[in-house]
mmCIF file with all atom_site columns, C-alpha atoms in Angstrom:
data_model
loop_
_atom_site.group_PDB
_atom_site.id
_atom_site.type_symbol
_atom_site.label_atom_id
_atom_site.label_alt_id
_atom_site.label_comp_id
_atom_site.label_asym_id
_atom_site.label_entity_id
_atom_site.label_seq_id
_atom_site.pdbx_PDB_ins_code
_atom_site.Cartn_x
_atom_site.Cartn_y
_atom_site.Cartn_z
_atom_site.occupancy
_atom_site.B_iso_or_equiv
_atom_site.pdbx_formal_charge
_atom_site.auth_seq_id
_atom_site.auth_comp_id
_atom_site.auth_asym_id
_atom_site.auth_atom_id
_atom_site.pdbx_PDB_model_num
ATOM 1   C CA . MET A 1 1   ? 5.033   -10.145 26.063  1.00 0.00 ? 25  MET A CA 1
ATOM 2   C CA . GLU A 1 2   ? 2.203   -10.851 23.619  1.00 0.00 ? 26  GLU A CA 1
ATOM 3   C CA . LYS A 1 3   ? 0.810   -7.338  23.932  1.00 0.00 ? 27  LYS A CA 1
ATOM 4   C CA . THR A 1 4   ? 4.306   -5.924  23.268  1.00 0.00 ? 28  THR A CA 1
ATOM 5   C CA . CYS A 1 5   ? 4.596   -8.065  20.116  1.00 0.00 ? 29  CYS A CA 1
ATOM 6   C CA . ILE A 1 6   ? 1.231   -7.012  18.891  1.00 0.00 ? 30  ILE A CA 1
ATOM 7   C CA . THR A 1 7   ? 2.035   -3.247  19.611  1.00 0.00 ? 31  THR A CA 1
ATOM 8   C CA . VAL A 1 8   ? 5.508   -3.614  17.815  1.00 0.00 ? 32  VAL A CA 1
ATOM 9   C CA . GLY A 1 9   ? 3.811   -5.259  14.790  1.00 0.00 ? 33  GLY A CA 1
ATOM 10  C CA . ARG A 1 10  ? 1.039   -2.796  14.625  1.00 0.00 ? 34  ARG A CA 1
ATOM 11  C CA . VAL A 1 11  ? 3.391   0.274   14.852  1.00 0.00 ? 35  VAL A CA 1
ATOM 12  C CA . LEU A 1 12  ? 5.627   -1.338  12.008  1.00 0.00 ? 36  LEU A CA 1
ATOM 13  C CA . LEU A 1 13  ? 2.707   -1.830  9.770   1.00 0.00 ? 37  LEU A CA 1
ATOM 14  C CA . GLY A 1 14  ? 1.776   1.697   10.371  1.00 0.00 ? 38  GLY A CA 1
ATOM 15  C CA . ILE A 1 15  ? 5.250   2.798   9.514   1.00 0.00 ? 39  ILE A CA 1
ATOM 16  C CA . TYR A 1 16  ? 5.057   0.707   6.296   1.00 0.00 ? 40  TYR A CA 1
ATOM 17  C CA . PHE A 1 17  ? 2.190   2.755   4.997   1.00 0.00 ? 41  PHE A CA 1
ATOM 18  C CA . LEU A 1 18  ? 3.120   6.282   6.681   1.00 0.00 ? 42  LEU A CA 1
ATOM 19  C CA . LEU A 1 19  ? 6.486   6.569   5.095   1.00 0.00 ? 43  LEU A CA 1
ATOM 20  C CA . PRO A 1 20  ? 5.612   5.611   1.516   1.00 0.00 ? 44  PRO A CA 1
ATOM 21  C CA . GLY A 1 21  ? 2.553   7.837   1.634   1.00 0.00 ? 45  GLY A CA 1
ATOM 22  C CA . ILE A 1 22  ? 4.772   10.802  2.665   1.00 0.00 ? 46  ILE A CA 1
ATOM 23  C CA . SER A 1 23  ? 7.212   9.950   0.029   1.00 0.00 ? 47  SER A CA 1
ATOM 24  C CA . LYS A 1 24  ? 4.550   10.062  -2.652  1.00 0.00 ? 48  LYS A CA 1
ATOM 25  C CA . ILE A 1 25  ? 4.137   13.762  -1.955  1.00 0.00 ? 49  ILE A CA 1
ATOM 26  C CA . PRO A 1 26  ? 7.539   15.026  -3.432  1.00 0.00 ? 50  PRO A CA 1
ATOM 27  C CA . ALA A 1 27  ? 7.413   12.227  -5.999  1.00 0.00 ? 51  ALA A CA 1
ATOM 28  C CA . TYR A 1 28  ? 3.997   12.979  -7.107  1.00 0.00 ? 52  TYR A CA 1
ATOM 29  C CA . ALA A 1 29  ? 4.704   13.332  -10.806 1.00 0.00 ? 53  ALA A CA 1
ATOM 30  C CA . GLY A 1 30  ? 6.717   10.158  -10.887 1.00 0.00 ? 54  GLY A CA 1
ATOM 31  C CA . THR A 1 31  ? 4.144   8.182   -9.018  1.00 0.00 ? 55  THR A CA 1
ATOM 32  C CA . ALA A 1 32  ? 1.382   9.451   -11.242 1.00 0.00 ? 56  ALA A CA 1
ATOM 33  C CA . GLU A 1 33  ? 3.504   8.463   -14.403 1.00 0.00 ? 57  GLU A CA 1
ATOM 34  C CA . TYR A 1 34  ? 4.040   5.007   -12.919 1.00 0.00 ? 58  TYR A CA 1
ATOM 35  C CA . MET A 1 35  ? 0.389   4.642   -12.257 1.00 0.00 ? 59  MET A CA 1
ATOM 36  C CA . LEU A 1 36  ? -0.467  5.571   -15.889 1.00 0.00 ? 60  LEU A CA 1
ATOM 37  C CA . LEU A 1 37  ? 2.073   3.118   -17.111 1.00 0.00 ? 61  LEU A CA 1
ATOM 38  C CA . HIS A 1 38  ? 0.029   0.469   -15.462 1.00 0.00 ? 62  HIS A CA 1
ATOM 39  C CA . ASN A 1 39  ? -3.127  1.804   -16.890 1.00 0.00 ? 63  ASN A CA 1
ATOM 40  C CA . ILE A 1 40  ? -4.705  2.970   -13.580 1.00 0.00 ? 64  ILE A CA 1
ATOM 41  C CA . PRO A 1 41  ? -7.771  5.106   -14.388 1.00 0.00 ? 65  PRO A CA 1
ATOM 42  C CA . LEU A 1 42  ? -8.555  8.418   -12.608 1.00 0.00 ? 66  LEU A CA 1
ATOM 43  C CA . VAL A 1 43  ? -4.899  8.972   -11.437 1.00 0.00 ? 67  VAL A CA 1
ATOM 44  C CA . SER A 1 44  ? -5.650  12.555  -10.516 1.00 0.00 ? 68  SER A CA 1
ATOM 45  C CA . ILE A 1 45  ? -8.140  11.251  -7.925  1.00 0.00 ? 69  ILE A CA 1
ATOM 46  C CA . LEU A 1 46  ? -6.753  8.034   -6.936  1.00 0.00 ? 70  LEU A CA 1
ATOM 47  C CA . LEU A 1 47  ? -3.275  9.124   -6.091  1.00 0.00 ? 71  LEU A CA 1
ATOM 48  C CA . PRO A 1 48  ? -4.238  11.998  -3.733  1.00 0.00 ? 72  PRO A CA 1
ATOM 49  C CA . ILE A 1 49  ? -6.794  9.570   -1.994  1.00 0.00 ? 73  ILE A CA 1
ATOM 50  C CA . THR A 1 50  ? -4.060  6.746   -1.641  1.00 0.00 ? 74  THR A CA 1
ATOM 51  C CA . ILE A 1 51  ? -1.700  9.401   -0.033  1.00 0.00 ? 75  ILE A CA 1
ATOM 52  C CA . VAL A 1 52  ? -4.252  10.490  2.390   1.00 0.00 ? 76  VAL A CA 1
ATOM 53  C CA . LEU A 1 53  ? -5.236  6.890   3.266   1.00 0.00 ? 77  LEU A CA 1
ATOM 54  C CA . GLN A 1 54  ? -1.648  5.880   3.663   1.00 0.00 ? 78  GLN A CA 1
ATOM 55  C CA . VAL A 1 55  ? -0.541  8.766   5.758   1.00 0.00 ? 79  VAL A CA 1
ATOM 56  C CA . GLY A 1 56  ? -3.534  9.053   7.849   1.00 0.00 ? 80  GLY A CA 1
ATOM 57  C CA . LEU A 1 57  ? -4.476  5.474   8.506   1.00 0.00 ? 81  LEU A CA 1
ATOM 58  C CA . GLY A 1 58  ? -0.776  4.588   8.768   1.00 0.00 ? 82  GLY A CA 1
ATOM 59  C CA . ALA A 1 59  ? -0.607  7.252   11.596  1.00 0.00 ? 83  ALA A CA 1
ATOM 60  C CA . MET A 1 60  ? -3.751  5.889   13.212  1.00 0.00 ? 84  MET A CA 1
ATOM 61  C CA . LEU A 1 61  ? -2.195  2.371   13.338  1.00 0.00 ? 85  LEU A CA 1
ATOM 62  C CA . ILE A 1 62  ? 1.027   3.811   14.952  1.00 0.00 ? 86  ILE A CA 1
ATOM 63  C CA . ILE A 1 63  ? -0.888  5.754   17.705  1.00 0.00 ? 87  ILE A CA 1
ATOM 64  C CA . GLY A 1 64  ? -3.380  2.936   18.142  1.00 0.00 ? 88  GLY A CA 1
ATOM 65  C CA . TYR A 1 65  ? -6.633  4.873   17.200  1.00 0.00 ? 89  TYR A CA 1
ATOM 66  C CA . ARG A 1 66  ? -9.429  2.868   15.511  1.00 0.00 ? 90  ARG A CA 1
ATOM 67  C CA . ILE A 1 67  ? -7.027  0.053   14.792  1.00 0.00 ? 91  ILE A CA 1
ATOM 68  C CA . LYS A 1 68  ? -9.672  -2.363  13.277  1.00 0.00 ? 92  LYS A CA 1
ATOM 69  C CA . GLU A 1 69  ? -11.028 0.021   10.842  1.00 0.00 ? 93  GLU A CA 1
ATOM 70  C CA . SER A 1 70  ? -7.651  1.502   9.890   1.00 0.00 ? 94  SER A CA 1
ATOM 71  C CA . ALA A 1 71  ? -6.246  -2.134  9.259   1.00 0.00 ? 95  ALA A CA 1
ATOM 72  C CA . LEU A 1 72  ? -9.310  -3.251  7.165   1.00 0.00 ? 96  LEU A CA 1
ATOM 73  C CA . ILE A 1 73  ? -9.221  -0.149  5.037   1.00 0.00 ? 97  ILE A CA 1
ATOM 74  C CA . LEU A 1 74  ? -5.454  -0.462  4.454   1.00 0.00 ? 98  LEU A CA 1
ATOM 75  C CA . ALA A 1 75  ? -5.976  -4.177  3.692   1.00 0.00 ? 99  ALA A CA 1
ATOM 76  C CA . ALA A 1 76  ? -8.382  -3.322  0.898   1.00 0.00 ? 100 ALA A CA 1
ATOM 77  C CA . LEU A 1 77  ? -6.129  -0.598  -0.399  1.00 0.00 ? 101 LEU A CA 1
ATOM 78  C CA . THR A 1 78  ? -3.219  -2.979  -0.287  1.00 0.00 ? 102 THR A CA 1
ATOM 79  C CA . ILE A 1 79  ? -5.115  -5.625  -2.629  1.00 0.00 ? 103 ILE A CA 1
ATOM 80  C CA . PHE A 1 80  ? -6.243  -2.935  -4.977  1.00 0.00 ? 104 PHE A CA 1
ATOM 81  C CA . ILE A 1 81  ? -2.632  -1.543  -5.332  1.00 0.00 ? 105 ILE A CA 1
ATOM 82  C CA . ASN A 1 82  ? -1.302  -5.147  -5.661  1.00 0.00 ? 106 ASN A CA 1
ATOM 83  C CA . ILE A 1 83  ? -3.683  -6.009  -8.485  1.00 0.00 ? 107 ILE A CA 1
ATOM 84  C CA . GLY A 1 84  ? -3.230  -2.707  -10.209 1.00 0.00 ? 108 GLY A CA 1
ATOM 85  C CA . MET A 1 85  ? 0.383   -1.798  -9.648  1.00 0.00 ? 109 MET A CA 1
ATOM 86  C CA . HIS A 1 86  ? 2.194   -5.139  -9.296  1.00 0.00 ? 110 HIS A CA 1
ATOM 87  C CA . ASP A 1 87  ? 0.401   -6.967  -12.112 1.00 0.00 ? 111 ASP A CA 1
ATOM 88  C CA . PHE A 1 88  ? 3.437   -9.273  -12.888 1.00 0.00 ? 112 PHE A CA 1
ATOM 89  C CA . TRP A 1 89  ? 1.215   -11.119 -15.445 1.00 0.00 ? 113 TRP A CA 1
ATOM 90  C CA . ASN A 1 90  ? 1.406   -7.968  -17.745 1.00 0.00 ? 114 ASN A CA 1
ATOM 91  C CA . GLU A 1 91  ? 4.540   -6.657  -19.469 1.00 0.00 ? 115 GLU A CA 1
ATOM 92  C CA . TYR A 1 92  ? 5.412   -2.854  -19.167 1.00 0.00 ? 116 TYR A CA 1
ATOM 93  C CA . PRO A 1 93  ? 8.578   -1.057  -20.408 1.00 0.00 ? 117 PRO A CA 1
ATOM 94  C CA . ASN A 1 94  ? 11.328  -0.745  -18.012 1.00 0.00 ? 118 ASN A CA 1
ATOM 95  C CA . THR A 1 95  ? 9.707   -3.046  -15.421 1.00 0.00 ? 119 THR A CA 1
ATOM 96  C CA . ASP A 1 96  ? 11.099  -6.248  -14.089 1.00 0.00 ? 120 ASP A CA 1
ATOM 97  C CA . ALA A 1 97  ? 8.561   -9.058  -13.766 1.00 0.00 ? 121 ALA A CA 1
ATOM 98  C CA . GLY A 1 98  ? 10.531  -10.747 -11.078 1.00 0.00 ? 122 GLY A CA 1
ATOM 99  C CA . HIS A 1 99  ? 10.419  -7.560  -8.983  1.00 0.00 ? 123 HIS A CA 1
ATOM 100 C CA . GLU A 1 100 ? 6.719   -7.250  -9.419  1.00 0.00 ? 124 GLU A CA 1
ATOM 101 C CA . ILE A 1 101 ? 6.311   -10.946 -8.268  1.00 0.00 ? 125 ILE A CA 1
ATOM 102 C CA . GLN A 1 102 ? 8.251   -10.248 -5.267  1.00 0.00 ? 126 GLN A CA 1
ATOM 103 C CA . ASN A 1 103 ? 6.223   -6.973  -4.465  1.00 0.00 ? 127 ASN A CA 1
ATOM 104 C CA . PHE A 1 104 ? 2.945   -8.943  -5.268  1.00 0.00 ? 128 PHE A CA 1
ATOM 105 C CA . VAL A 1 105 ? 3.708   -11.705 -2.788  1.00 0.00 ? 129 VAL A CA 1
ATOM 106 C CA . LYS A 1 106 ? 5.200   -9.290  -0.200  1.00 0.00 ? 130 LYS A CA 1
ATOM 107 C CA . ASN A 1 107 ? 1.877   -7.232  -0.273  1.00 0.00 ? 131 ASN A CA 1
ATOM 108 C CA . LEU A 1 108 ? 0.014   -10.447 0.326   1.00 0.00 ? 132 LEU A CA 1
ATOM 109 C CA . ALA A 1 109 ? 1.916   -10.917 3.478   1.00 0.00 ? 133 ALA A CA 1
ATOM 110 C CA . ILE A 1 110 ? 1.172   -7.284  4.398   1.00 0.00 ? 134 ILE A CA 1
ATOM 111 C CA . PHE A 1 111 ? -2.621  -7.813  3.669   1.00 0.00 ? 135 PHE A CA 1
ATOM 112 C CA . ALA A 1 112 ? -2.413  -10.938 5.962   1.00 0.00 ? 136 ALA A CA 1
ATOM 113 C CA . GLY A 1 113 ? -0.803  -8.975  8.568   1.00 0.00 ? 137 GLY A CA 1
ATOM 114 C CA . LEU A 1 114 ? -3.432  -6.256  8.456   1.00 0.00 ? 138 LEU A CA 1
ATOM 115 C CA . LEU A 1 115 ? -6.213  -9.006  8.815   1.00 0.00 ? 139 LEU A CA 1
ATOM 116 C CA . VAL A 1 116 ? -4.692  -10.203 11.867  1.00 0.00 ? 140 VAL A CA 1
#
């Protein structure tokens, strides 16, 4: 039972990264604009890297290949995204601070799951 729960958790964490990574491809311009709104530097470099990491490492978690390394890299990515993109302590046009707080806390839980 424990092994089944761990596998299901790992697959769900992989899906959590795989699907958003894939969705960033057709929504590339909008994602880049959102990153620029949050003053993220080097968007033309960081966005493609993020897509590759989310898709590649998410898939690796799903299939169970190099789990520890994949989870650690995704944990670091999650913290960087959290600080840069869900910075609820700053105000931006057309953003809801309550929603950003919710995303920030949710990402901390995802980070914790990746560490486990």
